[in-house]
CSV table of C-alpha atoms in Angstrom, one decimal:
chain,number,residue,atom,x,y,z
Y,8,UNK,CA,0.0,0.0,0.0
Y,9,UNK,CA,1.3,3.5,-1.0
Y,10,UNK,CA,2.7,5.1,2.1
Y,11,UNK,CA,0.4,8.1,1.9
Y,12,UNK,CA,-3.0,5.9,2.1
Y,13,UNK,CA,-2.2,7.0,6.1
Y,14,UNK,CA,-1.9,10.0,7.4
Y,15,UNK,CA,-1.8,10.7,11.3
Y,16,UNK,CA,-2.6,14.5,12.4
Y,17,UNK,CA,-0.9,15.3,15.5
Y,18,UNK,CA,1.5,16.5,18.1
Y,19,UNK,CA,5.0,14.8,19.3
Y,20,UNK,CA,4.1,16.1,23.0
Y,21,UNK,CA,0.0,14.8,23.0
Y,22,UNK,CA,-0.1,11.2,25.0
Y,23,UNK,CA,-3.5,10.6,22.9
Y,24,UNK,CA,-1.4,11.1,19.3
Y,25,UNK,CA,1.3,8.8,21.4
Y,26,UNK,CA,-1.4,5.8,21.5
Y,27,UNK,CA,-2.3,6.3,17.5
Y,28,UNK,CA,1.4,6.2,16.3
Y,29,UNK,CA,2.1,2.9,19.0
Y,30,UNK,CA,-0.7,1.2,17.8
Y,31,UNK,CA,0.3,2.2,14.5
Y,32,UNK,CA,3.8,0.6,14.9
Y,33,UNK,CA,2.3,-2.4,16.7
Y,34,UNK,CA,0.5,-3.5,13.6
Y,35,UNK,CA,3.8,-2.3,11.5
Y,36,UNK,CA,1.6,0.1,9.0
Y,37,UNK,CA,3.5,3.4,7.2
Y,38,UNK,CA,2.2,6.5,7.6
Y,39,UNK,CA,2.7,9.9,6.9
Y,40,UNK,CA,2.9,12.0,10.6
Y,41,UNK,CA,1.3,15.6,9.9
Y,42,UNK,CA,2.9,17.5,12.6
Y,43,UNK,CA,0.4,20.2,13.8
Y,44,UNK,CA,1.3,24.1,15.2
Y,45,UNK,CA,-2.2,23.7,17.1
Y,46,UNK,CA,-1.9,27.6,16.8
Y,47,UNK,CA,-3.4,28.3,14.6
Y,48,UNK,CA,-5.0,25.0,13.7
Y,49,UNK,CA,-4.8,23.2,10.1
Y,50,UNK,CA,-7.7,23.7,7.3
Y,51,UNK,CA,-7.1,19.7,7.5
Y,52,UNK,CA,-7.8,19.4,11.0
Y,53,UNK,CA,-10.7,21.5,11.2
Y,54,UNK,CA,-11.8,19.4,7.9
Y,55,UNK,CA,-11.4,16.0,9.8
Y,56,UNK,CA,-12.7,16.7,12.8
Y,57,UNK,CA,-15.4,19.3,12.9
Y,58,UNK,CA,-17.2,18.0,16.0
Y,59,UNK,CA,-14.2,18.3,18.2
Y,60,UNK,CA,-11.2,20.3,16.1
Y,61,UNK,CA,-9.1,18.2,18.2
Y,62,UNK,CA,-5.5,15.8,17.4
Y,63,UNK,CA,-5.1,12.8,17.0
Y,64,UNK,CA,-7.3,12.2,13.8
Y,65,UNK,CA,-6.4,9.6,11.7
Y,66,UNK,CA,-7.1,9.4,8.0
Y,67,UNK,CA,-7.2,6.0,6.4
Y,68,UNK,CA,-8.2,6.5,2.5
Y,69,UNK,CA,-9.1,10.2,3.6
Y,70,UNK,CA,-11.4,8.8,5.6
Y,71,UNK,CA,-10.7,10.3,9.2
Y,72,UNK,CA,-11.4,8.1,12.4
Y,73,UNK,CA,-11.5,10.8,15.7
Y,74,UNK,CA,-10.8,10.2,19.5
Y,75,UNK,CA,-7.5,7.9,20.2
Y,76,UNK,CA,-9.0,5.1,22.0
Y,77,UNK,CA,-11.5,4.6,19.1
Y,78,UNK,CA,-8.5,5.7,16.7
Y,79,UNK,CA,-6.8,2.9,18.7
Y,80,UNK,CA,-9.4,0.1,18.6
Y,81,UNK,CA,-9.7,1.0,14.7
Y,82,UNK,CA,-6.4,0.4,13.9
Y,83,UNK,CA,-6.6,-3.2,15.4
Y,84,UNK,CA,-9.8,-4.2,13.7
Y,85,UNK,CA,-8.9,-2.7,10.1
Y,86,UNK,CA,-5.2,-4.2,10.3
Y,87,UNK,CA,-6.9,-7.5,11.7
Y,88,UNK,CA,-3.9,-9.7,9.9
Y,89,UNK,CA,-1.4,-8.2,12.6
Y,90,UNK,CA,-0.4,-8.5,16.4
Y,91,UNK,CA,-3.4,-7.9,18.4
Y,92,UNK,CA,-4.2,-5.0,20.2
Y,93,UNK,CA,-7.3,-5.6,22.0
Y,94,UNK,CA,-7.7,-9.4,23.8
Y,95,UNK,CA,-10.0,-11.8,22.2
Y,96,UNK,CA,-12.3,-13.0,25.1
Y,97,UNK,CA,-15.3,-9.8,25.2
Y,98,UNK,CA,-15.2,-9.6,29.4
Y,99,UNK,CA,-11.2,-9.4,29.2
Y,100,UNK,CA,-12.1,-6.7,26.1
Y,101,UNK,CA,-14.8,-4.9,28.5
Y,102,UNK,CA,-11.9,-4.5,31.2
Y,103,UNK,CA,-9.5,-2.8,29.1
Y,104,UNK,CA,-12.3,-0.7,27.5
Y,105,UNK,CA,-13.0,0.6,31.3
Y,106,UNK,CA,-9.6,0.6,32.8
Y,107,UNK,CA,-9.4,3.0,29.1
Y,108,UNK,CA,-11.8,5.3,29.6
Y,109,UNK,CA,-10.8,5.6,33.9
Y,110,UNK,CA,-7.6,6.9,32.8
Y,111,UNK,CA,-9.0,9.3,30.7
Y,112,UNK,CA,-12.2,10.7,32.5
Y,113,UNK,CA,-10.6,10.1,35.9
Y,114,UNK,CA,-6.9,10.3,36.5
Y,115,UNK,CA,-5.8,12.2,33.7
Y,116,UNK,CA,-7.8,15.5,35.0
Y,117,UNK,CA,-5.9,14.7,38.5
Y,118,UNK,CA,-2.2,14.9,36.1
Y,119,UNK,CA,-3.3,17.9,34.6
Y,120,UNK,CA,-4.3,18.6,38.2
Y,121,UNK,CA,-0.8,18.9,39.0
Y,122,UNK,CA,0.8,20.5,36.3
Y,123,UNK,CA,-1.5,24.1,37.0
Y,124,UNK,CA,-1.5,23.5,40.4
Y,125,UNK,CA,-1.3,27.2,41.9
Y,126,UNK,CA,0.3,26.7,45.0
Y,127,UNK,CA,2.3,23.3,47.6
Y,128,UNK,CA,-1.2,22.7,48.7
Y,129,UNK,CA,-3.1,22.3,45.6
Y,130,UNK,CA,0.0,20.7,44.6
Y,131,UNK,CA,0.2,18.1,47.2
Y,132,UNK,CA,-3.7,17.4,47.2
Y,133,UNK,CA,-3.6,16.6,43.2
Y,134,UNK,CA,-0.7,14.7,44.2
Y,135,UNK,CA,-2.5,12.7,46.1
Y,136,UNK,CA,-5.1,12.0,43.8
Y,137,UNK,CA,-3.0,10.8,41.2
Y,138,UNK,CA,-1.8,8.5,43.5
Y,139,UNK,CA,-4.4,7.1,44.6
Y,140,UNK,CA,-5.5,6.3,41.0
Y,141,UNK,CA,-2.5,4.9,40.3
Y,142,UNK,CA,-2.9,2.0,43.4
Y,143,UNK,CA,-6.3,1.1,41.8
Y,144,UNK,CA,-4.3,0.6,38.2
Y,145,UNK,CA,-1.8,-0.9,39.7
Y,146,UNK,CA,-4.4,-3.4,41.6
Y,147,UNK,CA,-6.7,-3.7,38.0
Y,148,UNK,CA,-2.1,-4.3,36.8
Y,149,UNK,CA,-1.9,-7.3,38.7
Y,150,UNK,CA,-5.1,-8.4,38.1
Y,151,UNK,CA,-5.0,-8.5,34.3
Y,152,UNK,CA,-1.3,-9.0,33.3
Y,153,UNK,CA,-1.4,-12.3,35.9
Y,154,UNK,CA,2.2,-12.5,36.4
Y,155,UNK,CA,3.3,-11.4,32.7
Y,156,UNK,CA,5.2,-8.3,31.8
Y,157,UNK,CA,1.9,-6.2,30.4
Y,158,UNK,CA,-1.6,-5.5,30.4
Y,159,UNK,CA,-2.2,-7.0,27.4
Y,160,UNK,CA,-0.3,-10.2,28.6
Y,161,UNK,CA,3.5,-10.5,27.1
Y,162,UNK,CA,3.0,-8.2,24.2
Y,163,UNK,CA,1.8,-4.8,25.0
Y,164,UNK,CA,-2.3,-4.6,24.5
Y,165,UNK,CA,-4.9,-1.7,24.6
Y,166,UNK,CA,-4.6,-0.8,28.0
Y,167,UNK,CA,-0.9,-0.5,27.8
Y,168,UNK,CA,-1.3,1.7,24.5
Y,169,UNK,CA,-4.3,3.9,26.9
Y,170,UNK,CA,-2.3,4.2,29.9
Y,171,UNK,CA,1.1,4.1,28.2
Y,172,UNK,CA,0.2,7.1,26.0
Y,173,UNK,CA,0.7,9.0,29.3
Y,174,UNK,CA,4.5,7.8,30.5
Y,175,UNK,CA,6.4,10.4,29.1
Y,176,UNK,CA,4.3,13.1,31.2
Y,177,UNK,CA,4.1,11.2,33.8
Y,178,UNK,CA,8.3,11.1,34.2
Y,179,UNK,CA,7.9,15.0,33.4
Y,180,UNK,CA,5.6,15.5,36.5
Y,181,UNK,CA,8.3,13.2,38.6
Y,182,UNK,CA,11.2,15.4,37.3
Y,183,UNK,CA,9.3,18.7,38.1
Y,184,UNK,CA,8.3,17.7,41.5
Y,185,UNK,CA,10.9,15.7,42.4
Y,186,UNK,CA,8.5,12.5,43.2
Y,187,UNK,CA,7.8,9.6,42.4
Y,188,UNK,CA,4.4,8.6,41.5
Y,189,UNK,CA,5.7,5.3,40.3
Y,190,UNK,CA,7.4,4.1,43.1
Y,191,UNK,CA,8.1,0.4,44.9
Y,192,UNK,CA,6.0,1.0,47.6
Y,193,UNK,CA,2.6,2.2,45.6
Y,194,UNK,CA,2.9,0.5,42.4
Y,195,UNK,CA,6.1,-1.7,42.3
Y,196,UNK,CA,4.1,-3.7,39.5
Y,197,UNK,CA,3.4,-0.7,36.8
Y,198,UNK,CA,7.3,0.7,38.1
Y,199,UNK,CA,8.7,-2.0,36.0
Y,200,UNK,CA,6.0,-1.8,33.5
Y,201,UNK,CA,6.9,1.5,33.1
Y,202,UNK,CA,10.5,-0.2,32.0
Y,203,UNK,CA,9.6,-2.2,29.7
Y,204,UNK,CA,7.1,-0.3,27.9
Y,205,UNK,CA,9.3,2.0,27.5
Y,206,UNK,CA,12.0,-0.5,26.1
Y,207,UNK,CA,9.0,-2.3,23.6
Y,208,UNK,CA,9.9,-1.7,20.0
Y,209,UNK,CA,6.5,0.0,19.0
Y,210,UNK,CA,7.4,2.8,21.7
Y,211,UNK,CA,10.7,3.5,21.8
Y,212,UNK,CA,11.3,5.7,19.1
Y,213,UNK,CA,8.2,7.8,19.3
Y,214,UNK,CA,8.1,8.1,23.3
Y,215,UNK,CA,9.0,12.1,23.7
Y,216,UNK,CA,12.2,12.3,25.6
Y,217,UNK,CA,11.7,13.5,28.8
Y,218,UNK,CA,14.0,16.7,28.5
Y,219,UNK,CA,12.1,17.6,25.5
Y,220,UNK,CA,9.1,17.2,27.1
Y,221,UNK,CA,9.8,19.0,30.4
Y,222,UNK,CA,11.0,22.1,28.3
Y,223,UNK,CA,7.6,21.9,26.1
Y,224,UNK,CA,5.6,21.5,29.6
Y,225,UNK,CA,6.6,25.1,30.5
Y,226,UNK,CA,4.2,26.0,28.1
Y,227,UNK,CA,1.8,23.9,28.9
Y,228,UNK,CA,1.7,24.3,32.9
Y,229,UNK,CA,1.6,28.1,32.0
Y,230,UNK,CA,-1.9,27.7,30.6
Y,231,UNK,CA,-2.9,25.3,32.8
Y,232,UNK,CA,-2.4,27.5,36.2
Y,233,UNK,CA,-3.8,30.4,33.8
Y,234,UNK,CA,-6.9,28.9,33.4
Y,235,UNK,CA,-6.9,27.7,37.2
Y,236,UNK,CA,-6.6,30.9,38.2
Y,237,UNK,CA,-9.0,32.1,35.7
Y,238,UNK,CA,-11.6,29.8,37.2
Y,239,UNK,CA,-10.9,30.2,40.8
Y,240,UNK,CA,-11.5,33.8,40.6
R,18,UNK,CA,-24.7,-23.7,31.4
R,19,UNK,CA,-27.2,-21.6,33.4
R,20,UNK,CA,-26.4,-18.4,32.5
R,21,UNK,CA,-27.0,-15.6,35.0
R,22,UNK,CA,-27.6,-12.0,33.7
R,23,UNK,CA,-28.4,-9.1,36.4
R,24,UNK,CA,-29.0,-5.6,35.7
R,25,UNK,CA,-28.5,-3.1,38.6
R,26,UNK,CA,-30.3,-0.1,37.8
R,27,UNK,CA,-32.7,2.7,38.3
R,28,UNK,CA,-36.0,3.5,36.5
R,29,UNK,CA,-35.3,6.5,34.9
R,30,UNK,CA,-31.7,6.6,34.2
R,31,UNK,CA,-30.9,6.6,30.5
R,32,UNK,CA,-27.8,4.8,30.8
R,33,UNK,CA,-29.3,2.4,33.0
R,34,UNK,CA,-31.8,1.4,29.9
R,35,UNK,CA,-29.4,1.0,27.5
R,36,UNK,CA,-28.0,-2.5,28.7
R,37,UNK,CA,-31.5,-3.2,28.8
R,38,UNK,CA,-32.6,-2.5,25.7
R,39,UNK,CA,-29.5,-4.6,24.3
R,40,UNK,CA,-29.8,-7.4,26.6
R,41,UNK,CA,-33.9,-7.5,24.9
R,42,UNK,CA,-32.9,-7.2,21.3
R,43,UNK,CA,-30.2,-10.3,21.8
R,44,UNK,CA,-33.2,-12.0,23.3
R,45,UNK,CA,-31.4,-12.7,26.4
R,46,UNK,CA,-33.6,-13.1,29.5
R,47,UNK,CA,-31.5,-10.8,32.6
R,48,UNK,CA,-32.6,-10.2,36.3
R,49,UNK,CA,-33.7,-6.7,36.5
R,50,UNK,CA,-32.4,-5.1,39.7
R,51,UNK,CA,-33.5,-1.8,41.1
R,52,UNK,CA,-31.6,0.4,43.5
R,53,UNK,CA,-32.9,2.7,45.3
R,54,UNK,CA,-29.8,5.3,44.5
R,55,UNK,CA,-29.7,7.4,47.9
R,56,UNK,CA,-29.0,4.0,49.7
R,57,UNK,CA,-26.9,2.2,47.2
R,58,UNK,CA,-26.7,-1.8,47.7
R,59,UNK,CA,-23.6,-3.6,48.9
R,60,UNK,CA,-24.0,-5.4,45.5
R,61,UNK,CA,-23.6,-1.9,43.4
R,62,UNK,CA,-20.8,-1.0,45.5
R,63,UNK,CA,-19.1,-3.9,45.6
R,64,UNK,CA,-19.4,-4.5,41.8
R,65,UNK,CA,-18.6,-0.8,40.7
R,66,UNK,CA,-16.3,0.3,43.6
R,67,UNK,CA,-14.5,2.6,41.1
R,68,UNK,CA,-17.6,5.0,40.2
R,69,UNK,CA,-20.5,3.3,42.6
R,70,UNK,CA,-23.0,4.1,39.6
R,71,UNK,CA,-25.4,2.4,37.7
R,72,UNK,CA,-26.3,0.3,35.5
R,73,UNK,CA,-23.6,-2.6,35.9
R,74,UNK,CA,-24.1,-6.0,34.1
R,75,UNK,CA,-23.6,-8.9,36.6
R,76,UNK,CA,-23.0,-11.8,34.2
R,77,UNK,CA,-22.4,-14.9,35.9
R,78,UNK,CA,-21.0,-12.9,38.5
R,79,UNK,CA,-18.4,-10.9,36.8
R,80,UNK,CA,-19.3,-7.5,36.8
R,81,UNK,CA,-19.7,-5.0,33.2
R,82,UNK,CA,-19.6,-1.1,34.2
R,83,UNK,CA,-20.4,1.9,32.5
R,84,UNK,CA,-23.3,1.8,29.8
R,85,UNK,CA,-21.9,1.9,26.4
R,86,UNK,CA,-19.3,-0.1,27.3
R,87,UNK,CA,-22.0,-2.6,28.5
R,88,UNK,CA,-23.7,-2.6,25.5
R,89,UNK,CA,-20.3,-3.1,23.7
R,90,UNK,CA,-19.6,-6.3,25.5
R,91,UNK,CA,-23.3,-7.2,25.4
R,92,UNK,CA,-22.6,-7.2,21.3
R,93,UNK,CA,-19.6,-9.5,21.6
R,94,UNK,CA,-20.2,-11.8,24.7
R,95,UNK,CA,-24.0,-13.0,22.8
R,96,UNK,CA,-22.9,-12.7,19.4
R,97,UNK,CA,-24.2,-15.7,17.7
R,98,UNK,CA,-27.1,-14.5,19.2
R,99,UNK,CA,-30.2,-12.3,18.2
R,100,UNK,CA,-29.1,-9.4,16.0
R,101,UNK,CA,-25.4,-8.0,15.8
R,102,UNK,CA,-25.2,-4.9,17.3
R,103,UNK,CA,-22.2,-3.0,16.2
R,104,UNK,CA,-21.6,-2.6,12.1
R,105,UNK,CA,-18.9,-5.3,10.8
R,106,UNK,CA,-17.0,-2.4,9.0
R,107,UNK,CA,-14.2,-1.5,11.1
R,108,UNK,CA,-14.9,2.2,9.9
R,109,UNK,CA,-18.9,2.6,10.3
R,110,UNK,CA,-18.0,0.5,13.7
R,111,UNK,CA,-15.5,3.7,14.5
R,112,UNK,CA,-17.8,5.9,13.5
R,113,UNK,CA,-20.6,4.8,15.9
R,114,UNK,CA,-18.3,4.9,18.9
R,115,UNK,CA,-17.6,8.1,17.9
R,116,UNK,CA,-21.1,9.3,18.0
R,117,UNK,CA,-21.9,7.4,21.3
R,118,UNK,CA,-18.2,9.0,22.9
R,119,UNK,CA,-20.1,12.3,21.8
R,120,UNK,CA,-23.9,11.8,23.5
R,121,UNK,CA,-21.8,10.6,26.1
R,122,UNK,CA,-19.8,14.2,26.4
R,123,UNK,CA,-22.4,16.2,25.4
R,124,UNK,CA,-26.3,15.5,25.7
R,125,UNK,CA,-26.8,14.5,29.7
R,126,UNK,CA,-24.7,17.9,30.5
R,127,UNK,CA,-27.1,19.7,28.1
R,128,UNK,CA,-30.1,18.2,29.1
R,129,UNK,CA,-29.5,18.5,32.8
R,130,UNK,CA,-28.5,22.8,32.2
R,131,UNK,CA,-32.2,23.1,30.4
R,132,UNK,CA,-33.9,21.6,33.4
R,133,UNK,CA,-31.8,23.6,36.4
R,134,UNK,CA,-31.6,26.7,35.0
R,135,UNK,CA,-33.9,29.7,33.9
R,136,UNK,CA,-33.9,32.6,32.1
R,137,UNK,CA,-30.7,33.5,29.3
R,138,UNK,CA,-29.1,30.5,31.0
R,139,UNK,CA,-31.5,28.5,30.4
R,140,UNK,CA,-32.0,29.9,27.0
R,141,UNK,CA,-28.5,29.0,26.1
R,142,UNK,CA,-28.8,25.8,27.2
R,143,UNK,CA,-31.7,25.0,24.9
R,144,UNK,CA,-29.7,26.2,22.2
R,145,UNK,CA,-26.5,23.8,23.0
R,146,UNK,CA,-29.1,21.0,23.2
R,147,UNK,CA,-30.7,21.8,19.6
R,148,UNK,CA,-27.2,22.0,18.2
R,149,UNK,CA,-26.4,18.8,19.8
R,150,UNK,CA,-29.4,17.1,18.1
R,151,UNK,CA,-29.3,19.0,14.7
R,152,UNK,CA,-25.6,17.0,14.5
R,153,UNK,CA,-27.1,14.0,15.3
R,154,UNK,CA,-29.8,14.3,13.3
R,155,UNK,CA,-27.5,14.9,10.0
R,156,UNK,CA,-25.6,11.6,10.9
R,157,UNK,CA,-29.3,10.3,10.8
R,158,UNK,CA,-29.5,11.6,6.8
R,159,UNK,CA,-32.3,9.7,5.6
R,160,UNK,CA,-31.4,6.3,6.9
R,161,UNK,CA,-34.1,4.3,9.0
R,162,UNK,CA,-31.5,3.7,11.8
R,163,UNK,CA,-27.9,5.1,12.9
R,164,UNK,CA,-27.2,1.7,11.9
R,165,UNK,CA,-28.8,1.2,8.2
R,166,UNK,CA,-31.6,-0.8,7.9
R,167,UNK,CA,-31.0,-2.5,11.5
R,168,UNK,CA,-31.4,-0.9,15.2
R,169,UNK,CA,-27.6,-0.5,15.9
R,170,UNK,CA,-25.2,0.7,18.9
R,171,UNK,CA,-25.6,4.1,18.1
R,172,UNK,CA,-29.7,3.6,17.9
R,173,UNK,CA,-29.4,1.9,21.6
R,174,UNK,CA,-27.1,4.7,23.1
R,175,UNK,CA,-29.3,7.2,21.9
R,176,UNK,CA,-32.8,6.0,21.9
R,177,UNK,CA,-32.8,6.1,26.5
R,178,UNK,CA,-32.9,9.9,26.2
R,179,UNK,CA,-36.0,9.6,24.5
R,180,UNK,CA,-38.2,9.8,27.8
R,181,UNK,CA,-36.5,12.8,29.4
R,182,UNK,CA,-37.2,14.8,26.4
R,183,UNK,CA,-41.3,15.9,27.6
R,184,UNK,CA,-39.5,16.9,31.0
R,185,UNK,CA,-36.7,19.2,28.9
R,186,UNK,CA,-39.8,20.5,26.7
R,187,UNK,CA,-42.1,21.5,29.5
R,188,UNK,CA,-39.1,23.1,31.5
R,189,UNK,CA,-37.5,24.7,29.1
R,190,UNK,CA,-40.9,25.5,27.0
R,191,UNK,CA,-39.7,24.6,23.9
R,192,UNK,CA,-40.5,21.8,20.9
R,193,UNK,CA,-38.4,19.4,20.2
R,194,UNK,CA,-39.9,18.3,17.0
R,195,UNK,CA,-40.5,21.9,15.6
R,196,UNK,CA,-36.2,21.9,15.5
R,197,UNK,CA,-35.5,18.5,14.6
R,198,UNK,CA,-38.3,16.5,13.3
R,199,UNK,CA,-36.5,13.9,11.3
R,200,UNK,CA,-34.8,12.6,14.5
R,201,UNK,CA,-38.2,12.9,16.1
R,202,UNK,CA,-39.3,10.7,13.7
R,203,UNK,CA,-36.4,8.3,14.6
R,204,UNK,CA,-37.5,8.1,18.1
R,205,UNK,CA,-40.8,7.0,17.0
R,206,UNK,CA,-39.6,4.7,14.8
R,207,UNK,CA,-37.7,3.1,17.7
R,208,UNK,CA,-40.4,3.1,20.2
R,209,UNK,CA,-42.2,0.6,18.1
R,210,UNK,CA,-39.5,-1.7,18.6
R,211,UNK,CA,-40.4,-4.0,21.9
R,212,UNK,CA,-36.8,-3.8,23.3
R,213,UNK,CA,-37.4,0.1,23.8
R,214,UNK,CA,-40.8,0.1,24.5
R,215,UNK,CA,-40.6,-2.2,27.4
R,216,UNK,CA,-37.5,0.1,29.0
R,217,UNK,CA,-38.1,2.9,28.7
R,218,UNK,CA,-40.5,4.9,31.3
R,219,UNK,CA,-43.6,6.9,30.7
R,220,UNK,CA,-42.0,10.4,30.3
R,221,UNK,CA,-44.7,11.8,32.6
R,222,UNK,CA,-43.5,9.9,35.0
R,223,UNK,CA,-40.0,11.1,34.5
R,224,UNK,CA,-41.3,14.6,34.5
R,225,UNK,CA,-42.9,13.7,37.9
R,226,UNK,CA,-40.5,12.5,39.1
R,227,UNK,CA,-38.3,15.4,38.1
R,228,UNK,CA,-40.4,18.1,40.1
R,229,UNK,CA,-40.1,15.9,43.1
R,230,UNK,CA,-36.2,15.9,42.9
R,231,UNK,CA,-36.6,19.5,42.0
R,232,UNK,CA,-39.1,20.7,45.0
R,233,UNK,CA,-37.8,18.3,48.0
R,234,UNK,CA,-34.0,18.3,47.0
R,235,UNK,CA,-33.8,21.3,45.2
R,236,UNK,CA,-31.5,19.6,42.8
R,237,UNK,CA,-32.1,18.8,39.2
């Protein structure tokens, strides 16, 4: 297939683009990365995704596919012939699909949390949030990878891609604040996760750096607090 | 094997119907469980301790949460039976999740602002509601269903607001139908169907109900 019959729209620093391009490498399929400004946003972006104007967006034959986890889950059923992303039995499917959506809807608004914290105290208390998310996924960790190395058993699955998606901020947040929300005490499982996802072949080379990233963040926690203290007035 | 199917969920939530709708078009017979939301079981909490909400799908004891991911596994676990729920194509399969990801974001918030507000508030938030619809209703086009000829995902996610809509109307003093008649018409078409008429509430009753939150709670 001609390499331009896919075309990713997104961001090196986005998690969500992260989880298109792994899922992308999982099932080995070339495509062309269109790297957005985001400032001011693409005529093609705005094209592809009217509703929500939002990266990634993925466009297979032109045809775009919005929203990473469904971006995600798209890529594994129209590349079916390749590794697979989602498991095969439906309840272990309808795990993953939660454990998803609870890291976006939940514990991601605790990250961001952190990041435009205005002060120690709101600081600590997001802190403390995000941690205790990440005892439940490391409890749902040990549940579903039953002794193996991921989520999605010894090959990295959906729930790896979903939660992975978010490592590289995660080690940013760490650097900033000098802790460490993956740690042997809270979540010595998803600590060497963290390792070995890293390490897997589909995520090494389009994981951000973490230097990179932390000098992008600045940007990012600058809006953040802005529109904390927007709200809080 | 006995299978065992439970439903925990409460009259007139919309995402409680949805499993059940599903659960009716697959033709499989379920336990119907209602909880009484202010005094949650041990059951609900000890099958959703994550969000303690309904509806959950007990299937032989292994709990399902959240409602369009219900219906999803609902789809997969029974498919050699009844209907199929989601397209086949991975693309109009992406495109329904999409759809449901959006009623999901969008219409419960918008809903719920038309029924606790008044005045220009309110008057906005009959306006994000319309718009809401209008976008589903051009996804409609002029097919019978969101899924084609067959009562899809998308149909099921979408059909449960159905009874709250008398309840926005009255509050908010508006008509539905005058703005978006063809997915009016949808609705209809769906309520024929026994899987929705047999879940979903009398919208009066909703309304009722409604008032009575409104008047002793003061909430919405």
């Amino acid at each position: 297939m001609a390499k331009n019959d896919v075309k990713l729209i997104g961001a090196w620093p986005s998690p969500f683009v992260l989880r298109a391009r792994i899922a992308l490498n999982v099932k080995s399929v070339e495509y062309e990365f269109l790297q957005e400004t985001m400032e001011p946003k693409s005529e093609l972006l705005l094209k592809s995704n009217p509703v929500h104007k939002k990266i990634p967006v993925l466009l297979h034959n032109d045809k775009p596919i919005c929203e990473s986890l469904i971006i995600v889950e798209y890529i594994d059923e129209a590349w079916a012939s390749g590794p697979s992303i989602l498991p095969s039995d439906p309840y272990e499917r309808a795990i993953a699909r939660f454990w998803a959506a609870y890291t976006d809807e939940k514990w991601f608004p605790a990250m961001k949390g952190i990041l435009g914290a205005q002060n120690d105290e709101a600081r600590m208390a997001a802190v403390g949030q995000v941690t205790e998310g990440l005892v439940l996924l490391e409890e749902a960790f040990q549940k579903i990878s039953k002794g193996k190395s991921f989520f999605g058993g010894d090959h990295i699955g959906y729930l790896d891609i979903a939660f992975g998606g978010f490592l590289a901020w995660i080690r940013v947040t760490e650097g900033m604040g000098g802790i460490k929300l993956l740690n042997e005490t809270n979540t010595p499982g998803l600590l060497k996760w963290a390792e070995k996802f890293a390490a897997d072949p589909a995520v090494k080379d389009v994981l951000p750096e973490t230097q990179k990233l932390a000098e992008f963040s600045k940007i990012i926690i600058a809006k953040l607090r802005a529109a904390a203290a927007a709200k809080a007035k | 094997m006995v299978e065992e199917v439970v439903v925990l969920g409460f009259w007139s939530s919309m995402f409680a119907m949805r499993p059940r709708v599903a659960l009716t078009e697959k033709g499989v017979e379920y336990e119907y469980r209602e909880e009484d939301l202010p005094n949650k079981t041990s059951l609900l909490l000890e099958m959703n301790p994550i969000h303690k909400k309904v509806p959950v799908l007990i299937h032989n004891g292994k709990p399902v949460c959240e409602s369009a991911n219900i219906v999803q596994y609902i789809d997969e676990a029974w498919k050699d039976k009844g209907p199929t729920l989601l397209p086949s194509d991975p693309y109009q399969r992406g495109q329904a999740r999409f759809w449901v990801d959006y009623i999901d974001k969008k219409l419960y918030e918008a809903g719920k602002n038309i029924r606790s507000t008044k005045g220009e508030e309110q008057e906005a938030a009959k306006k994000v509601f319309l718009e809401i619809l209008k976008l589903l209703e051009g996804e409609l086009g002029d097919k019978t269903y969101f899924g084609g000829q067959s009562f899809g995902f998308l149909d099921i996610n979408l059909v449960t607001f159905y009874c709250w809509f008398l309840t926005y109307e009255t509050i908010g003093n508006f008509s539905i139908e005058a703005e978006c008649p063809k997915l009016i018409a949808w609705f209809n078409r769906c309520t024929q169907k026994e899987s929705v008429s047999k879940t979903l509430p009398d919208p009066k009753k909703v309304y009722e109900f409604c008032l009575f939150l409104q008047k002793y709670y003061g909430v919405a």
